[in-house]
Every structure is written in C-alpha cells, then in structure tokens.
Short mmCIF file of C-alpha atoms and ligand atoms in Angstrom, two decimals:
data_model
loop_
_atom_site.label_atom_id
_atom_site.label_comp_id
_atom_site.label_asym_id
_atom_site.label_seq_id
_atom_site.Cartn_x
_atom_site.Cartn_y
_atom_site.Cartn_z
CA MET A 1 170.30 20.85 -143.98
CA GLU A 2 169.47 22.82 -147.09
CA ARG A 3 169.65 22.27 -150.84
CA LEU A 4 172.98 23.31 -152.32
CA ASP A 5 171.36 25.38 -155.11
CA LYS A 6 169.23 27.29 -152.57
CA ILE A 7 172.25 28.05 -150.42
CA LEU A 8 174.17 29.41 -153.39
CA VAL A 9 171.22 31.60 -154.44
CA SER A 10 170.85 32.88 -150.86
CA GLN A 11 174.52 33.80 -150.80
CA GLY A 12 174.21 35.88 -153.93
CA VAL A 13 176.14 33.54 -156.28
CA GLY A 14 173.42 33.81 -158.92
CA SER A 15 169.82 33.05 -159.80
CA ARG A 16 168.39 29.56 -159.31
CA SER A 17 168.97 28.59 -162.94
CA GLU A 18 172.49 30.10 -162.99
CA VAL A 19 173.63 28.21 -159.90
CA GLN A 20 172.07 24.97 -161.16
CA LYS A 21 174.14 25.36 -164.31
CA LEU A 22 177.27 26.01 -162.24
CA ILE A 23 176.63 22.87 -160.18
CA LYS A 24 175.86 20.63 -163.18
CA LYS A 25 179.00 21.86 -164.94
CA LYS A 26 181.12 20.72 -161.98
CA ASN A 27 182.06 24.14 -160.68
CA VAL A 28 180.92 23.56 -157.12
CA ALA A 29 182.68 21.52 -154.44
CA VAL A 30 181.50 20.70 -150.94
CA ASP A 31 184.21 19.69 -148.45
CA GLY A 32 186.63 19.05 -151.28
CA GLU A 33 184.31 16.89 -153.42
CA ILE A 34 182.72 18.11 -156.66
CA VAL A 35 178.92 17.93 -156.36
CA THR A 36 176.75 17.77 -159.48
CA LYS A 37 173.28 17.52 -157.96
CA PRO A 38 171.55 20.87 -157.25
CA ASP A 39 169.38 19.23 -154.55
CA TYR A 40 172.40 17.86 -152.65
CA LYS A 41 171.78 18.56 -148.94
CA VAL A 42 174.33 20.63 -147.05
CA GLU A 43 174.58 22.17 -143.59
CA PRO A 44 175.62 25.64 -144.77
CA GLU A 45 177.32 26.83 -141.60
CA ASN A 46 179.55 23.77 -141.25
CA ALA A 47 180.45 22.83 -144.81
CA GLU A 48 183.23 24.30 -146.92
CA ILE A 49 181.62 25.28 -150.19
CA LYS A 50 183.77 26.37 -153.11
CA VAL A 51 182.54 27.90 -156.34
CA ALA A 52 185.08 27.75 -159.17
CA GLY A 53 187.75 27.14 -156.54
CA GLN A 54 186.77 30.17 -154.44
CA ALA A 55 185.60 29.51 -150.88
CA LEU A 56 182.17 30.88 -150.10
CA SER A 57 182.04 32.77 -146.83
CA PHE A 58 178.61 32.01 -145.47
CA LYS A 59 176.58 35.03 -144.42
CA LYS A 60 174.26 34.21 -141.58
CA HIS A 61 172.04 37.22 -142.20
CA LEU A 62 171.28 39.66 -144.97
CA TYR A 63 170.94 43.41 -144.50
CA ILE A 64 169.50 45.22 -147.50
CA MET A 65 169.01 48.89 -148.26
CA MET A 66 166.15 49.60 -150.67
CA ASN A 67 164.97 52.79 -152.29
CA LYS A 68 161.30 51.92 -151.89
CA PRO A 69 159.01 53.00 -154.69
CA ALA A 70 155.51 54.37 -154.11
CA GLY A 71 152.79 51.79 -154.75
CA VAL A 72 154.63 48.97 -152.99
CA VAL A 73 153.71 47.95 -149.44
CA SER A 74 156.23 47.34 -146.67
CA ALA A 75 154.92 43.93 -145.64
CA THR A 76 156.03 40.36 -146.21
CA LYS A 77 152.78 39.36 -147.94
CA ASP A 78 149.81 41.16 -149.40
CA SER A 79 146.86 39.82 -151.34
CA ARG A 80 146.42 42.98 -153.43
CA ASP A 81 149.64 44.94 -153.71
CA LYS A 82 153.25 44.14 -154.47
CA THR A 83 155.44 44.05 -151.37
CA VAL A 84 159.02 45.19 -150.90
CA LEU A 85 160.00 41.49 -150.84
CA ASP A 86 158.32 40.87 -154.23
CA ILE A 87 160.60 43.41 -155.92
CA LEU A 88 163.91 42.05 -154.55
CA PRO A 89 166.30 40.68 -157.16
CA ASP A 90 166.79 36.86 -157.08
CA LYS A 91 170.25 37.10 -155.58
CA LEU A 92 168.91 38.94 -152.53
CA ARG A 93 166.04 36.57 -151.81
CA ARG A 94 166.09 34.26 -148.87
CA LYS A 95 163.83 32.88 -146.16
CA ASN A 96 162.65 35.04 -143.24
CA LEU A 97 163.43 38.42 -144.82
CA ALA A 98 161.16 41.18 -143.57
CA PRO A 99 161.04 44.95 -143.78
CA VAL A 100 162.54 46.64 -140.72
CA GLY A 101 159.73 49.03 -139.87
CA ARG A 102 157.08 50.43 -142.14
CA LEU A 103 156.59 53.10 -144.73
CA ASP A 104 153.17 53.97 -146.11
CA LYS A 105 152.32 52.60 -149.55
CA ASP A 106 152.73 56.06 -151.10
CA THR A 107 156.00 56.85 -149.27
CA GLU A 108 159.33 56.40 -151.05
CA GLY A 109 162.88 56.08 -149.88
CA LEU A 110 165.10 54.32 -147.40
CA MET A 111 163.85 50.93 -146.32
CA ILE A 112 165.95 48.30 -144.59
CA ILE A 113 165.12 44.64 -145.15
CA SER A 114 166.73 41.90 -143.08
CA ASP A 115 166.31 38.35 -141.78
CA ASP A 116 168.00 39.28 -138.49
CA GLY A 117 165.17 39.69 -135.99
CA GLU A 118 167.41 40.91 -133.20
CA PHE A 119 168.83 43.65 -135.43
CA ALA A 120 165.30 44.69 -136.47
CA HIS A 121 164.31 44.90 -132.84
CA ARG A 122 167.29 47.13 -132.04
CA VAL A 123 166.46 49.49 -134.92
CA LEU A 124 162.79 49.71 -134.00
CA SER A 125 162.96 49.69 -130.22
CA PRO A 126 161.25 52.86 -128.97
CA LYS A 127 163.82 53.01 -126.17
CA LYS A 128 166.68 53.56 -128.63
CA HIS A 129 165.11 56.70 -130.11
CA ILE A 130 166.80 56.24 -133.46
CA TYR A 131 166.11 59.29 -135.63
CA LYS A 132 164.38 58.95 -138.98
CA LYS A 133 164.66 61.80 -141.42
CA TYR A 134 162.05 62.50 -144.09
CA TYR A 135 161.83 64.88 -147.02
CA ALA A 136 158.27 66.16 -147.36
CA GLU A 137 156.36 68.31 -149.84
CA LEU A 138 153.21 70.03 -148.66
CA ASN A 139 150.09 71.49 -150.27
CA GLY A 140 150.51 74.83 -148.50
CA LYS A 141 152.86 77.26 -146.90
CA LEU A 142 155.25 76.28 -144.10
CA THR A 143 155.79 78.80 -141.30
CA GLU A 144 158.40 79.48 -138.62
CA LYS A 145 155.69 78.83 -136.04
CA MET A 146 155.49 75.21 -137.21
CA ILE A 147 159.18 74.74 -136.37
CA GLU A 148 158.32 75.67 -132.77
CA SER A 149 155.28 73.40 -132.68
CA PHE A 150 157.29 70.43 -133.93
CA LYS A 151 160.04 71.21 -131.44
CA ASN A 152 157.62 71.36 -128.52
CA GLY A 153 156.02 68.03 -129.43
CA ILE A 154 152.65 67.98 -131.16
CA THR A 155 149.53 66.66 -129.44
CA LEU A 156 146.63 65.71 -131.71
CA LYS A 157 142.96 66.35 -130.93
CA ASP A 158 142.50 62.64 -130.14
CA GLY A 159 145.17 62.95 -127.42
CA THR A 160 148.01 61.28 -129.38
CA ARG A 161 151.29 62.89 -128.34
CA PHE A 162 154.40 63.00 -130.47
CA LEU A 163 157.89 63.50 -129.13
CA PRO A 164 159.74 66.71 -130.05
CA ALA A 165 160.74 66.69 -133.72
CA GLU A 166 162.93 68.85 -135.89
CA LEU A 167 161.44 70.68 -138.85
CA THR A 168 163.86 72.26 -141.34
CA ILE A 169 162.12 74.40 -143.93
CA LEU A 170 163.70 74.12 -147.39
CA SER A 171 161.22 76.19 -149.39
CA GLU A 172 157.70 77.52 -149.04
CA ASN A 173 156.28 74.02 -149.33
CA SER A 174 159.11 71.53 -148.75
CA ALA A 175 160.97 70.52 -145.61
CA TYR A 176 163.00 67.91 -143.79
CA VAL A 177 161.45 66.37 -140.68
CA GLU A 178 163.36 64.33 -138.13
CA ILE A 179 161.38 62.15 -135.76
CA ARG A 180 162.55 59.60 -133.24
CA GLU A 181 159.54 57.33 -133.07
CA GLY A 182 157.53 55.62 -135.75
CA LYS A 183 153.85 56.02 -135.03
CA PHE A 184 151.33 55.19 -137.76
CA HIS A 185 151.20 57.95 -140.42
CA GLN A 186 153.20 60.10 -138.02
CA VAL A 187 154.65 62.69 -140.39
CA LYS A 188 151.36 63.10 -142.24
CA LYS A 189 149.48 63.51 -138.96
CA MET A 190 151.97 66.05 -137.65
CA PHE A 191 151.56 68.23 -140.73
CA SER A 192 147.83 67.67 -140.77
CA SER A 193 147.67 69.13 -137.24
CA GLN A 194 149.16 72.28 -138.78
CA GLY A 195 146.54 72.39 -141.54
CA LEU A 196 148.80 70.96 -144.26
CA SER A 197 148.61 67.79 -146.37
CA VAL A 198 151.71 65.89 -147.41
CA THR A 199 151.81 65.58 -151.20
CA TYR A 200 155.13 63.67 -151.36
CA LEU A 201 157.08 61.85 -148.67
CA LYS A 202 160.47 60.19 -148.84
CA ARG A 203 162.59 58.76 -146.01
CA VAL A 204 166.20 59.80 -146.48
CA LYS A 205 167.93 58.67 -143.29
CA ILE A 206 167.70 56.20 -140.38
CA GLY A 207 170.06 57.02 -137.50
CA GLY A 208 173.33 57.85 -139.26
CA LEU A 209 172.50 55.82 -142.38
CA SER A 210 171.58 57.88 -145.44
CA LEU A 211 169.84 56.55 -148.51
CA ASP A 212 172.50 55.88 -151.17
CA SER A 213 171.87 58.51 -153.83
CA ASN A 214 173.09 56.05 -156.49
CA LEU A 215 170.16 53.73 -155.81
CA HIS A 216 167.37 54.44 -158.25
CA ILE A 217 163.78 54.00 -157.15
CA GLY A 218 163.08 50.28 -156.65
CA GLU A 219 166.75 49.33 -156.49
CA CYS A 220 168.52 47.77 -153.55
CA ARG A 221 171.89 46.55 -152.36
CA GLU A 222 173.45 44.97 -149.31
CA LEU A 223 174.55 47.22 -146.46
CA THR A 224 178.22 47.20 -145.55
CA ASP A 225 179.14 46.33 -141.94
CA TYR A 226 180.14 49.96 -141.43
CA GLU A 227 176.79 51.25 -142.68
CA LYS A 228 175.01 48.84 -140.35
CA GLN A 229 176.82 50.36 -137.40
CA THR A 230 176.09 53.94 -138.46
CA ILE A 231 172.39 53.30 -137.83
CA PHE A 232 173.12 53.04 -134.12
CA ILE A 233 175.99 55.45 -133.64
CA GLY A 234 174.48 58.23 -135.73
CA ILE A 235 177.60 59.10 -137.73
N1 LIG B 1 155.19 59.07 -141.52
C1 LIG B 1 154.16 58.93 -142.39
O1 LIG B 1 153.17 59.62 -142.30
N2 LIG B 1 154.27 58.01 -143.36
C2 LIG B 1 155.37 57.22 -143.52
O2 LIG B 1 155.42 56.41 -144.44
C3 LIG B 1 156.41 57.38 -142.60
C4 LIG B 1 156.31 58.32 -141.61
#
C-alpha cells in the first residue's frame, strides 16, 4: 500500500504539491470514489485510479535517458557531489531508481536510469557484450596505428586486457570509440596506453540506443518501449 499522492507523483502526474492540489480539489478517484486525502493508502497495481476522469495506466518501472552533465556522479548517493538522481525532475523521481552502469564524474552523455534491476543486469551483463560508443577529444595526435592497436585488444602494463575495440578517427585529436565492456576508466586507460590523455569524453550510444540530440545537458526523458528494445537488438 502506498500514499495516493506519492503514486501520482511516481506516475508523472505532477509534483507533490500539484498532485495534492488535484486530490484536494476532488479530481482524483480510486475505484470509482472521489478521494480527497493525499495520504489515502492505495495498492497501485490493483486499484483503478482516475485523474480528471482519465484512467491512469500504472507503470511498474521507469526507464530514463539522461544527458549526464560533467560534475555529477553516477551513483545513488554521495556525501560530496550531486548524483544523477539528485538532478532528476520531480515527475521522474521514485523509489529504487539507480543509474544503469557508470560514467566518470567528468564524462558527459547518455546515461540510463531505471528501477528495473533485471533490465539493468541485462544491459550490464558482460556476457551480452552490448556496445557503448563514446566521442573523445585528446591532447595529442591520433594515428592509424592506434586503430590497429584498439582492434587487436589493448593490454596494459599491469596486465589488464581489453577486448577488441573500434576507433574511428574524426580529426587529428577527436574520435569515436566503441567498446563492449565497461571496465573502470576504460576509454581513458586505452588512450593513455597510446600516450594520449582524454580531454573530453561523452557517451553517445548504448547498443542501438543513441543519445537524443534534443536533450540538453542535464535533461532527461522516459525511454519509449521501442528505444528500450534497441539497446539489445542494436538497431
Ligand atoms: N571510459 C572512461 O574512461 N570513462 C567513462 O566515463 C566511461 C568509459
């Protein structure tokens, strides 16, 4: 059982104060009866909730695409820095949301946030080899030889081995990199092994899902069902 106002907020009807107003002004009915108390307890999956006469179709899980800004950490909690959950708009807040995978604090771009643990596991499972594509800017000159090194799979001095990756050079010092694992600081370490430092990093794609170019930095929106599938089928 959950509070009616919380359910409505979690379903994107409005902010806490907006939905409380809606409830108090007799716009919300549960199983055919108008309810005026925001703390009225409801079992969201079994009740018929109507807002201004419109039935609410309960969404069991949320799947959010964010254009992550630099300076924000991809964690659920942090004592020092803002997290990706802290910058969600009210209507996309609910319990158990967590970032699906990690980006470094200074990395921007495509971040998925969801409260569906099974989905997160499928996206992150090393067995699935879902490609992640990054746009990177470097402090030095990229060479054709690096394309070969990335393709052959880089091994670091400490013995860490990376799977073959695809490097596409865009200019003297910018490139796309596609990797199919998500080791700690992976892209930065791969370039570092080639004597280059990453000066800017942005994730642009996960599987077949591209970052929506209409999302400004820090903005987010729900994924469509189709987009969710493209992660796995690589369209
Ligand atoms: N590789 C990195 O080095 N950093 C990221 O944030 C993601 C991939």
